Coordinates of C-alpha atoms in Angstrom, one line a residue:
M1 CA -37.4 -31.6 -72.6
T2 CA -38.4 -33.3 -69.6
F3 CA -35.4 -31.9 -67.7
L4 CA -36.1 -28.4 -69.0
S5 CA -39.8 -28.6 -68.3
N6 CA -38.8 -29.8 -64.5
K7 CA -36.4 -27.0 -64.3
R8 CA -38.9 -24.5 -65.2
A9 CA -41.5 -26.0 -63.0
K10 CA -39.1 -25.7 -60.0
S11 CA -38.3 -22.2 -60.8
R12 CA -42.0 -21.3 -60.9
R13 CA -42.4 -23.0 -57.2
V14 CA -39.7 -20.6 -55.7
I15 CA -41.4 -18.2 -53.2
P16 CA -41.9 -15.4 -53.2
G17 CA -40.6 -15.2 -56.9
F18 CA -38.3 -12.8 -58.6
H19 CA -40.8 -10.2 -59.5
L20 CA -42.6 -10.1 -56.2
S21 CA -39.3 -10.1 -54.3
L22 CA -37.8 -7.3 -56.6
G23 CA -41.0 -5.2 -56.2
F24 CA -40.9 -5.4 -52.5
T25 CA -37.1 -4.7 -52.5
L26 CA -37.6 -1.5 -54.4
F27 CA -40.6 -0.4 -52.4
Y28 CA -38.8 -0.9 -49.2
L29 CA -35.5 0.7 -50.5
G30 CA -37.6 3.8 -51.7
L31 CA -39.7 4.1 -48.6
I32 CA -36.7 3.7 -46.1
V33 CA -33.8 5.2 -48.1
L34 CA -34.6 7.2 -51.2
I35 CA -37.6 9.2 -50.0
P36 CA -35.7 10.5 -46.8
L37 CA -32.7 11.4 -48.9
S38 CA -34.8 12.9 -51.6
A39 CA -36.6 15.1 -48.8
V40 CA -33.1 16.3 -47.7
F41 CA -32.2 17.5 -51.2
I42 CA -35.8 19.1 -51.8
K43 CA -35.5 21.0 -48.5
T44 CA -32.1 22.2 -49.5
F45 CA -33.1 23.5 -52.8
S46 CA -35.5 26.0 -50.8
M47 CA -32.2 27.9 -50.2
T48 CA -30.6 30.2 -52.9
W49 CA -27.1 29.3 -54.3
D50 CA -25.5 32.2 -52.3
A51 CA -27.0 31.1 -49.0
F52 CA -26.2 27.4 -49.5
W53 CA -22.7 28.2 -50.5
Q54 CA -22.2 30.6 -47.6
T55 CA -23.7 27.9 -45.1
V56 CA -21.5 24.9 -46.4
T57 CA -18.3 26.8 -46.9
S58 CA -18.0 29.0 -43.7
E59 CA -14.7 28.7 -42.0
R60 CA -16.1 26.6 -39.0
V61 CA -17.8 24.2 -41.2
L62 CA -14.9 23.5 -43.3
A63 CA -12.8 22.8 -40.2
S64 CA -15.4 20.4 -39.0
Y65 CA -15.3 18.5 -42.6
R66 CA -11.6 18.2 -42.2
L67 CA -11.9 16.8 -38.7
T68 CA -15.0 14.4 -39.3
F69 CA -13.8 13.0 -42.6
G70 CA -10.1 12.9 -41.7
A71 CA -10.6 11.3 -38.3
S72 CA -13.0 8.9 -39.8
L73 CA -10.7 7.9 -42.7
L74 CA -7.7 7.5 -40.1
A75 CA -9.9 5.5 -37.6
A76 CA -11.1 3.1 -40.3
F77 CA -7.5 2.5 -41.4
I78 CA -6.4 1.8 -37.8
N79 CA -9.3 -0.4 -37.3
V80 CA -8.5 -2.4 -40.5
I81 CA -5.0 -3.2 -39.1
F82 CA -5.7 -3.8 -35.5
G83 CA -9.2 -5.4 -36.3
G84 CA -7.7 -7.6 -38.8
I85 CA -5.1 -8.9 -36.3
L86 CA -7.8 -9.3 -33.6
A87 CA -9.8 -11.3 -36.2
W88 CA -6.8 -13.4 -36.9
V89 CA -6.2 -14.2 -33.4
L90 CA -9.7 -15.1 -32.6
V91 CA -9.8 -17.6 -35.7
R92 CA -6.4 -19.0 -35.6
Y93 CA -5.5 -19.6 -31.9
Q94 CA -7.1 -21.0 -28.8
F95 CA -6.4 -19.5 -25.6
P96 CA -8.2 -19.0 -22.1
G97 CA -10.9 -16.4 -22.3
K98 CA -11.0 -16.4 -26.1
R99 CA -14.9 -16.5 -26.1
L100 CA -15.1 -13.6 -23.5
I101 CA -12.9 -11.4 -25.8
D102 CA -15.0 -12.4 -28.8
A103 CA -18.1 -11.2 -26.9
F104 CA -16.3 -7.9 -25.9
V105 CA -15.8 -7.2 -29.8
D106 CA -19.6 -6.6 -30.1
L107 CA -19.7 -4.3 -27.1
P108 CA -19.7 -1.1 -29.0
F109 CA -22.8 -2.5 -31.0
A110 CA -24.9 -3.0 -27.5
L111 CA -23.4 0.1 -25.7
P112 CA -25.6 3.2 -26.1
T113 CA -23.3 5.9 -27.9
A114 CA -23.8 8.6 -25.3
I115 CA -22.6 6.0 -22.4
A116 CA -19.5 5.2 -24.5
G117 CA -18.8 8.9 -25.1
I118 CA -19.2 9.8 -21.3
T119 CA -17.0 6.7 -20.4
L120 CA -14.2 7.6 -22.9
A121 CA -14.2 11.2 -21.7
T122 CA -14.1 10.0 -18.0
L123 CA -11.3 7.7 -18.8
Y124 CA -9.1 10.1 -20.8
A125 CA -9.9 13.3 -18.8
P126 CA -6.7 14.8 -17.2
N127 CA -7.9 13.4 -13.9
G128 CA -9.1 10.2 -15.3
W129 CA -7.6 6.8 -15.0
L130 CA -5.7 6.8 -18.3
G131 CA -5.5 10.5 -18.6
K132 CA -3.3 10.6 -15.5
L133 CA -1.0 8.1 -17.1
L134 CA -0.8 10.3 -20.2
A135 CA -0.4 13.5 -18.4
P136 CA 3.4 13.2 -17.5
F137 CA 4.1 12.8 -21.3
D138 CA 2.1 16.0 -22.1
V139 CA -0.4 13.9 -24.1
K140 CA -3.9 15.1 -24.0
V141 CA -6.8 13.0 -25.3
A142 CA -10.1 14.2 -24.0
Y143 CA -11.5 17.5 -25.6
T144 CA -9.0 17.2 -28.5
P145 CA -9.0 15.8 -32.1
L146 CA -7.2 12.7 -30.7
G147 CA -10.2 12.2 -28.5
V148 CA -12.5 12.2 -31.5
L149 CA -10.1 9.5 -33.3
I150 CA -10.3 7.3 -30.1
A151 CA -14.2 7.4 -30.0
L152 CA -14.5 6.7 -33.8
I153 CA -11.9 3.7 -33.5
F154 CA -14.1 2.3 -30.5
I155 CA -17.4 2.4 -32.4
G156 CA -15.9 1.1 -35.8
L157 CA -13.7 -1.9 -34.6
P158 CA -16.5 -4.5 -34.7
F159 CA -17.3 -3.7 -38.3
V160 CA -13.9 -4.9 -39.4
V161 CA -13.6 -7.8 -37.0
R162 CA -17.0 -9.4 -37.9
T163 CA -16.5 -8.7 -41.6
V164 CA -13.0 -10.3 -41.9
Q165 CA -13.5 -13.1 -39.3
P166 CA -15.9 -15.4 -41.2
V167 CA -13.6 -15.1 -44.3
L168 CA -10.6 -16.2 -42.3
E169 CA -12.7 -19.1 -40.8
E170 CA -13.5 -20.3 -44.4
A171 CA -10.0 -19.8 -46.0
E172 CA -8.4 -23.0 -47.1
K173 CA -5.3 -23.7 -44.8
E174 CA -4.3 -26.2 -47.4
L175 CA -3.2 -23.4 -49.6
E176 CA -1.0 -21.9 -46.8
E177 CA 0.6 -25.3 -45.9
A178 CA 1.3 -25.8 -49.7
A179 CA 3.0 -22.4 -49.9
I180 CA 5.1 -23.1 -46.8
S181 CA 6.1 -26.5 -48.0
L182 CA 7.1 -25.1 -51.3
G183 CA 9.6 -22.8 -49.6
A184 CA 7.6 -19.5 -49.0
S185 CA 8.5 -17.7 -46.0
H186 CA 5.4 -16.8 -43.6
W187 CA 5.5 -13.1 -44.8
Q188 CA 5.3 -14.4 -48.6
T189 CA 2.5 -16.7 -47.4
F190 CA 0.5 -13.9 -46.1
V191 CA 1.2 -11.5 -48.8
R192 CA 0.5 -13.8 -51.7
V193 CA -2.0 -16.3 -50.4
I194 CA -3.8 -15.0 -47.3
F195 CA -4.2 -11.3 -47.9
P196 CA -5.7 -11.6 -51.5
T197 CA -8.4 -13.8 -49.9
I198 CA -9.3 -11.4 -47.2
L199 CA -8.8 -8.2 -49.1
P200 CA -12.6 -7.9 -50.4
A201 CA -13.7 -8.4 -46.7
V202 CA -11.1 -5.9 -45.5
L203 CA -12.3 -3.2 -47.9
T204 CA -16.0 -4.0 -46.8
G205 CA -15.0 -3.5 -43.2
F206 CA -13.2 -0.4 -44.0
A207 CA -16.3 0.9 -45.7
L208 CA -18.5 0.0 -42.9
A209 CA -16.2 1.5 -40.2
F210 CA -15.9 4.6 -42.2
A211 CA -19.5 5.1 -42.9
R212 CA -20.4 4.6 -39.3
A213 CA -17.7 7.1 -38.3
T214 CA -18.8 10.0 -40.4
G215 CA -22.3 10.0 -39.0
E216 CA -21.2 9.3 -35.4
Y217 CA -22.5 11.9 -32.9
G218 CA -23.3 10.6 -29.4
S219 CA -19.9 9.1 -28.6
V220 CA -18.0 11.9 -29.9
I221 CA -19.4 15.1 -28.4
F222 CA -18.7 14.2 -24.9
I223 CA -15.1 13.4 -25.5
A224 CA -14.4 16.1 -28.3
G225 CA -15.1 19.0 -26.1
N226 CA -16.6 20.8 -29.1
M227 CA -14.1 23.7 -29.3
P228 CA -14.5 25.9 -32.5
M229 CA -12.0 25.1 -35.3
I230 CA -10.3 22.4 -33.0
S231 CA -12.7 19.6 -31.9
E232 CA -16.1 20.4 -33.7
I233 CA -17.5 17.7 -35.7
T234 CA -19.9 18.2 -38.8
P235 CA -23.0 16.4 -37.3
L236 CA -22.9 19.0 -34.2
F237 CA -23.4 21.7 -36.8
M238 CA -26.5 20.0 -38.1
I239 CA -27.9 19.6 -34.6
T240 CA -27.2 23.3 -33.9
K241 CA -28.9 24.4 -37.0
L242 CA -32.0 22.2 -36.1
E243 CA -32.0 23.7 -32.5
Q244 CA -32.0 27.1 -34.3
Y245 CA -34.9 26.0 -36.5
D246 CA -32.7 26.5 -39.6
Y247 CA -33.8 23.3 -41.2
A248 CA -32.5 24.4 -44.6
G249 CA -29.0 25.1 -43.2
A250 CA -28.9 21.7 -41.5
T251 CA -30.0 19.9 -44.7
A252 CA -27.5 21.8 -46.8
I253 CA -24.6 20.6 -44.5
A254 CA -26.2 17.0 -44.6
V255 CA -26.3 17.1 -48.4
V256 CA -22.5 18.0 -48.5
M257 CA -21.7 15.1 -46.1
L258 CA -23.9 12.8 -48.1
I259 CA -22.2 13.6 -51.4
I260 CA -18.6 13.4 -49.9
S261 CA -19.5 10.1 -48.2
F262 CA -21.1 8.6 -51.3
I263 CA -18.0 9.5 -53.5
L264 CA -15.8 7.9 -51.0
L265 CA -17.7 4.8 -50.5
L266 CA -18.3 4.5 -54.4
A267 CA -14.5 4.6 -54.7
I268 CA -14.0 1.8 -52.1
N269 CA -16.8 -0.3 -53.6
A270 CA -15.2 0.1 -57.1
L271 CA -11.8 -1.1 -55.6
Q272 CA -13.5 -4.0 -54.0
A273 CA -15.1 -5.1 -57.2
W274 CA -11.8 -4.7 -59.0
T275 CA -10.1 -7.0 -56.5
R276 CA -12.7 -9.6 -57.0
R277 CA -12.6 -9.4 -60.7
R278 CA -8.7 -10.1 -60.3
Q279 CA -9.2 -13.0 -58.0
T280 CA -11.8 -14.5 -60.3
A281 CA -9.5 -14.0 -63.3
G282 CA -6.5 -15.6 -61.4
R283 CA -8.4 -18.7 -60.5
A284 CA -9.6 -19.0 -64.0

């Protein structure tokens, strides 16, 4: 009885307490997230179904969906591969300039997106430093979908690195050494020991990079060229609608993007939860 009473007393002394913290969480979530999102849906409901369908399924808008979501998924996948390698190198190896490279990873966070877009467009333009090197191979980056992909890779890389890096730092190296001592190859050790440990973090980084890429605007429009049916992104259509004072049309496109992004992120989170359950069951 004494132990239980002491435990209850300690739980009462926790500040701010469950009920207060939960109430603040719901209030803040509703004020910052749910109310603005509900306003988007309410504004869209002012349109008729025919007007809504015509707006969100026009040929140019559908082409922008394909470019935006396709490039975002591909950029997130590329960032998972190379961001994972970068995180591995930063955690497992010591070399001159390591801290400088580690600081450069956060550069897309600090750099204004418009400056990033202008810089990338300047570098990859046909007369730019990198564009000149690619011109003999007939590879065009600026003002093409490839330029959009590169911009999305640039802004999404830190999400993967900063998500995977702390998990690698906390991973137990003894398990890797035990696997190797038992005759496992380096590839088998990575696949069966290391990768299952970092998989939830990898999926989280993928989801964050994808979410950032789908809504990216500033760093993309300068290098994309915004050519109809080729390099137009969906956020550009929303800005165009707003400039034309077509608020309902802008929110209609936003609703479609929101629904598609939510479905994709829900699938990624479900996969992440499944991997964690498998890991927990395997340890038990």
